[in-house]
Amino acid sequence: MRVLMMSAVLLAALGPASAQNYPTKPITVIVPFAAGGPSDTIARLTVAGMGKVLGQQLIIENVGGAGGTIGSARAARAEPDGYTLFIHHLGLATSATLYRKLSYDTKTAFAPIGLVSDAASTFIARPDYGPNTFQEFVAFAKANGDKVSYGHAGVGSASHLCGLLFQTAIQKQITTVPYKGTGPLMNDMLGKQVDITCDQATNTTGPIKSKQVRAYAVTSKARLTSLPELPPAGEAGLPGFEMSVWHGLYAPKGTPQPIIDKLSAALKQALKDTTVASRFADLSTSPATDAQATPEALQKKLLGEIDRWAPIIKAAGVFAD
Ligand code: ASP
């Protein structure tokens, strides 16, 4: 009993002090997609900047599969001590509806730290794909849905969601091919093994500029300054089509607030680091502002996006399980 009381006293004393000294060892950051894709790229740039601020290494662990839900479950189960964090995108919100059985409650399993980034997606195809323009592709897909092989990063991923919106817009099913992330998917597209995808400009700006892929359209309302030749899908055959992919940084629920605050401050500073900011710009990706890189802003975004996408997904009638 005495020992128990002593350890309680010790723990109470250690709590704030350990938050003050935090971090005293490397931090693992789970990315729920394979290496080489946009989530991985954004995470690596961001944590490199945060590592400089915190004076500790942040190590990425890619846990791909099932549209990000395997990595999300791992993050939800992790020790809430500040040494396991998690970067995920819009898919965290949409998988709450796409998957009817998840081992975690998306609304409560995570302690938000802050928004990280936002990027439009782009429709890109293998370099030798037939249709010349987005309008031609839309017409082809309407007539030959089963002949289109559309790659995505698993049910619940942003590329899957974009494909879902596309099929709803053209009222036709296309053949879909799941990957563990759009990094491996891009390799197959360059190898001409898959026809088309809709992936974040973070991943596609380079291959589009070097003409390694055929680029059709962006999913933003207006043209991107970095890829001005691409028409918005909403103006090029699919009226009203719009989607952007935001990323957020989270810790498991129960992580002490002083640690969350320290991480949020480091995130803000990292996003202003000139190297990080210029790489984001090269990749057509907007870093979160100071007002967005906060726990409150991310919490609001996550809950708002769960509510926004639920009726759209239910109307499309697509579930992963
Ligand atoms: N951006 C991808 C997606 O959700 C996942 C990845 O980063 O590989 O489609």
XYZ file of C-alpha atoms and ligand atoms in Angstrom:
330
model
C 0.000 0.000 0.000
C 2.806 2.328 0.985
C 4.649 1.460 -2.200
C 1.511 2.184 -4.237
C 1.022 5.557 -2.556
C 4.640 6.440 -3.115
C 4.457 5.600 -6.805
C 1.285 7.707 -7.145
C 3.105 10.634 -5.548
C 6.099 10.024 -7.798
C 3.928 9.913 -10.905
C 2.129 13.124 -9.973
C 5.467 14.824 -9.491
C 6.803 13.420 -12.747
C 3.769 14.437 -14.837
C 4.324 18.147 -15.398
C 8.114 17.785 -15.195
C 8.198 15.128 -17.906
C 5.946 17.292 -20.088
C 8.405 20.131 -19.546
C 11.387 18.019 -20.588
C 9.458 16.354 -23.404
C 10.658 14.971 -25.720
C 13.555 13.051 -24.229
C 13.685 10.357 -26.943
C 12.686 9.941 -30.617
C 8.977 10.149 -31.477
C 7.265 7.678 -33.835
C 4.824 9.187 -36.340
C 2.416 6.733 -37.961
C 1.481 7.390 -41.593
C -1.408 5.112 -42.600
C -0.234 4.724 -46.225
C 2.782 3.240 -47.991
C 6.011 5.212 -48.408
C 6.374 7.464 -51.435
C 2.800 8.822 -51.566
C 1.523 12.283 -50.645
C 0.718 11.540 -46.984
C 4.212 10.131 -46.558
C 5.781 13.142 -48.296
C 3.823 15.677 -46.248
C 4.577 13.808 -43.035
C 8.320 13.560 -43.760
C 8.628 17.270 -44.564
C 6.588 18.296 -41.530
C 8.336 16.080 -39.008
C 11.774 17.103 -40.276
C 10.792 20.708 -39.451
C 9.312 19.716 -36.077
C 12.411 17.721 -35.204
C 14.540 20.850 -35.607
C 12.231 22.740 -33.236
C 11.937 19.959 -30.642
C 15.559 18.844 -30.755
C 14.552 15.207 -31.203
C 14.123 12.928 -34.164
C 10.616 12.109 -35.377
C 10.579 8.765 -37.161
C 7.935 7.873 -39.749
C 6.320 4.455 -39.567
C 4.295 3.579 -42.676
C 1.351 1.367 -41.729
C -0.610 1.072 -44.985
C -3.675 -0.989 -45.838
C -7.482 -0.855 -45.734
C -7.586 2.787 -46.844
C -5.680 4.050 -43.808
C -7.798 2.304 -41.181
C -5.060 -0.166 -40.142
C -2.640 2.656 -39.317
C -5.435 4.635 -37.654
C -6.285 1.675 -35.410
C -2.606 1.297 -34.480
C -2.408 5.004 -33.575
C -5.624 4.830 -31.534
C -4.184 1.947 -29.481
C -0.776 3.553 -28.893
C 0.433 4.681 -25.468
C -0.738 8.303 -24.947
C 2.675 9.488 -23.806
C 3.586 11.810 -26.681
C 5.964 9.296 -28.259
C 3.496 8.017 -30.866
C 1.794 10.531 -33.153
C -0.265 10.126 -36.289
C -0.714 12.066 -39.533
C -3.795 11.370 -41.601
C -5.898 13.194 -44.142
C -9.548 13.691 -44.999
C -9.850 9.874 -45.106
C -9.929 9.744 -41.306
C -13.270 11.558 -41.512
C -14.703 9.638 -44.476
C -13.728 6.177 -43.227
C -15.931 6.856 -40.180
C -18.868 6.348 -42.585
C -17.308 4.059 -45.221
C -16.432 1.478 -42.548
C -19.326 0.395 -40.379
C -17.055 -1.594 -38.045
C -13.928 0.168 -36.848
C -11.996 -0.769 -33.690
C -11.827 2.928 -32.717
C -14.308 5.766 -32.470
C -13.027 8.363 -34.949
C -14.644 11.228 -33.051
C -12.978 10.458 -29.711
C -9.929 8.199 -30.250
C -7.453 10.981 -31.017
C -6.175 14.157 -29.404
C -5.885 16.676 -32.274
C -2.656 18.705 -32.459
C -3.280 20.805 -35.554
C -4.043 20.951 -39.249
C -0.964 20.429 -41.408
C -1.802 21.059 -45.066
C -4.342 21.259 -47.824
C -4.024 20.240 -51.480
C -6.259 19.756 -54.483
C -6.305 16.414 -56.241
C -5.607 15.861 -59.927
C -6.901 13.349 -62.446
C -3.854 11.748 -64.054
C -3.471 8.801 -66.420
C -0.706 6.586 -67.786
C 1.271 8.450 -70.430
C -0.082 6.404 -73.368
C -3.741 6.462 -72.258
C -6.198 7.099 -75.102
C -8.412 10.057 -74.131
C -6.723 13.401 -74.850
C -8.769 15.637 -72.583
C -10.833 15.307 -69.411
C -14.029 15.649 -71.470
C -12.886 12.782 -73.683
C -12.074 10.679 -70.607
C -15.491 11.386 -69.062
C -17.204 10.335 -72.313
C -15.029 7.201 -72.539
C -15.735 6.220 -68.906
C -19.490 6.744 -69.379
C -19.476 4.386 -72.354
C -16.831 1.893 -71.169
C -16.784 1.956 -67.342
C -15.640 -1.652 -67.078
C -12.647 -0.957 -69.346
C -11.259 1.822 -67.114
C -8.836 0.634 -64.445
C -8.865 3.282 -61.718
C -6.206 2.857 -59.024
C -6.687 4.146 -55.461
C -5.139 3.819 -52.020
C -7.860 1.590 -50.548
C -11.453 2.147 -49.485
C -11.451 5.253 -47.297
C -8.453 6.896 -48.954
C -8.718 10.267 -50.677
C -8.109 8.745 -54.106
C -10.882 6.228 -53.456
C -13.210 9.023 -52.386
C -12.431 11.014 -55.538
C -13.184 7.918 -57.643
C -16.439 7.492 -55.758
C -17.442 11.086 -56.481
C -16.475 10.584 -60.123
C -18.652 7.462 -60.469
C -21.553 9.229 -58.773
C -21.119 12.186 -61.149
C -21.084 10.061 -64.328
C -23.676 7.583 -62.980
C -21.522 4.677 -64.073
C -19.304 2.167 -62.299
C -15.661 1.883 -63.274
C -13.208 -0.876 -62.383
C -11.203 0.052 -59.299
C -7.844 -1.327 -58.154
C -6.762 -0.875 -54.498
C -3.167 -0.203 -53.412
C -1.609 0.425 -49.972
C -0.911 4.002 -50.979
C -0.619 6.136 -54.082
C 3.197 5.877 -53.935
C 3.134 2.262 -55.207
C 0.204 3.161 -57.458
C 2.280 5.882 -59.137
C 5.031 3.322 -59.852
C 2.478 1.099 -61.592
C 1.079 4.050 -63.529
C 4.541 4.970 -64.786
C 4.877 1.282 -65.707
C 1.560 1.562 -67.623
C -0.130 -1.103 -65.489
C -3.040 1.030 -64.313
C -4.973 3.600 -66.365
C -5.998 6.472 -64.163
C -6.263 7.875 -60.655
C -7.198 11.046 -58.842
C -4.396 11.803 -56.412
C -3.251 14.837 -54.494
C -1.181 17.391 -56.376
C 1.452 16.817 -53.669
C 2.236 13.521 -55.379
C 1.441 14.389 -58.986
C 2.913 17.854 -59.599
C 6.392 16.427 -60.340
C 5.273 13.679 -62.752
C 2.816 16.099 -64.446
C 5.511 18.735 -64.973
C 7.970 16.197 -66.325
C 5.202 14.767 -68.545
C 5.632 11.259 -67.141
C 1.852 11.037 -66.852
C -1.080 12.431 -68.802
C -2.830 15.116 -66.741
C -6.520 15.881 -67.214
C -7.964 18.124 -64.504
C -7.721 19.463 -60.953
C -10.409 19.055 -58.318
C -10.136 22.645 -57.038
C -12.677 25.309 -57.956
C -10.043 27.414 -59.723
C -6.886 26.556 -61.651
C -3.715 26.030 -59.595
C -0.939 28.576 -60.134
C 1.580 25.728 -60.108
C -0.291 23.709 -62.786
C -2.134 26.410 -64.765
C -2.664 24.182 -67.809
C -5.080 21.915 -65.907
C -8.775 22.862 -66.026
C -10.909 22.415 -62.917
C -12.966 19.202 -63.296
C -16.048 21.285 -62.451
C -15.515 23.307 -65.642
C -14.370 20.442 -67.834
C -17.278 18.068 -67.927
C -18.366 17.480 -64.325
C -20.226 20.574 -63.087
C -19.884 21.159 -59.343
C -17.086 18.570 -58.930
C -14.783 19.780 -56.168
C -12.599 18.213 -53.496
C -9.549 19.131 -51.454
C -7.473 16.923 -49.194
C -6.395 18.248 -45.796
C -3.966 16.550 -43.434
C -3.951 16.728 -39.635
C -1.526 15.728 -36.881
C -2.932 13.769 -33.919
C -1.841 11.964 -30.762
C -3.755 9.138 -29.083
C -6.541 10.312 -26.756
C -5.242 10.878 -23.219
C -1.924 12.440 -24.248
C -1.209 15.164 -21.635
C -2.317 18.648 -22.699
C 1.106 20.282 -22.071
C 2.601 17.820 -24.586
C -0.148 18.536 -27.119
C 0.479 22.284 -26.702
C 4.218 21.837 -27.170
C 3.652 19.782 -30.328
C 1.167 22.285 -31.721
C 3.674 25.125 -31.200
C 6.386 23.035 -32.912
C 4.031 22.272 -35.807
C 3.309 25.978 -36.362
C 7.006 26.779 -36.378
C 7.855 23.857 -38.680
C 5.300 24.946 -41.269
C 6.996 28.348 -41.401
C 10.460 26.867 -41.875
C 11.607 28.175 -45.260
C 12.744 24.757 -46.520
C 9.440 23.138 -45.551
C 7.384 26.018 -46.984
C 9.225 26.037 -50.307
C 8.918 22.238 -50.727
C 5.182 22.482 -49.979
C 4.893 25.203 -52.637
C 6.799 23.045 -55.178
C 4.267 20.296 -54.481
C 1.187 22.527 -54.967
C 0.380 22.066 -51.268
C -0.672 24.817 -48.827
C 0.703 24.656 -45.289
C -1.777 25.300 -42.451
C -1.779 28.841 -41.072
C -1.106 29.559 -37.383
C -4.860 29.689 -36.784
C -5.308 26.286 -38.455
C -2.373 24.471 -36.827
C -4.235 24.270 -33.501
C -6.033 21.420 -31.684
C -9.324 23.381 -31.789
C -9.175 24.014 -35.554
C -8.363 20.361 -36.307
C -11.093 19.062 -33.991
C -13.627 21.338 -35.699
C -12.445 20.264 -39.151
C -12.558 16.524 -38.328
C -16.057 16.626 -36.830
C -17.338 18.940 -39.579
C -15.959 16.708 -42.345
C -17.412 13.532 -40.778
C -20.841 15.215 -40.910
C -20.295 16.702 -44.380
C -19.283 13.447 -46.085
C -21.616 10.983 -44.288
C -24.722 11.765 -46.385
C -22.696 11.829 -49.637
C -21.189 8.399 -48.933
C -24.512 6.961 -47.765
C -26.204 8.269 -50.919
C -23.518 6.578 -53.032
C -24.315 3.357 -51.115
C -20.687 2.236 -50.905
C -19.361 0.604 -47.761
C -16.094 -1.157 -47.149
C -17.535 -3.958 -45.043
N -2.954 10.190 -50.932
C -3.318 8.836 -50.940
C -4.788 8.732 -50.941
O -5.457 8.858 -49.949
C -2.693 8.009 -49.904
C -1.219 8.107 -49.898
O -0.716 9.118 -49.396
O -0.562 7.188 -50.371
O -5.314 8.495 -51.974
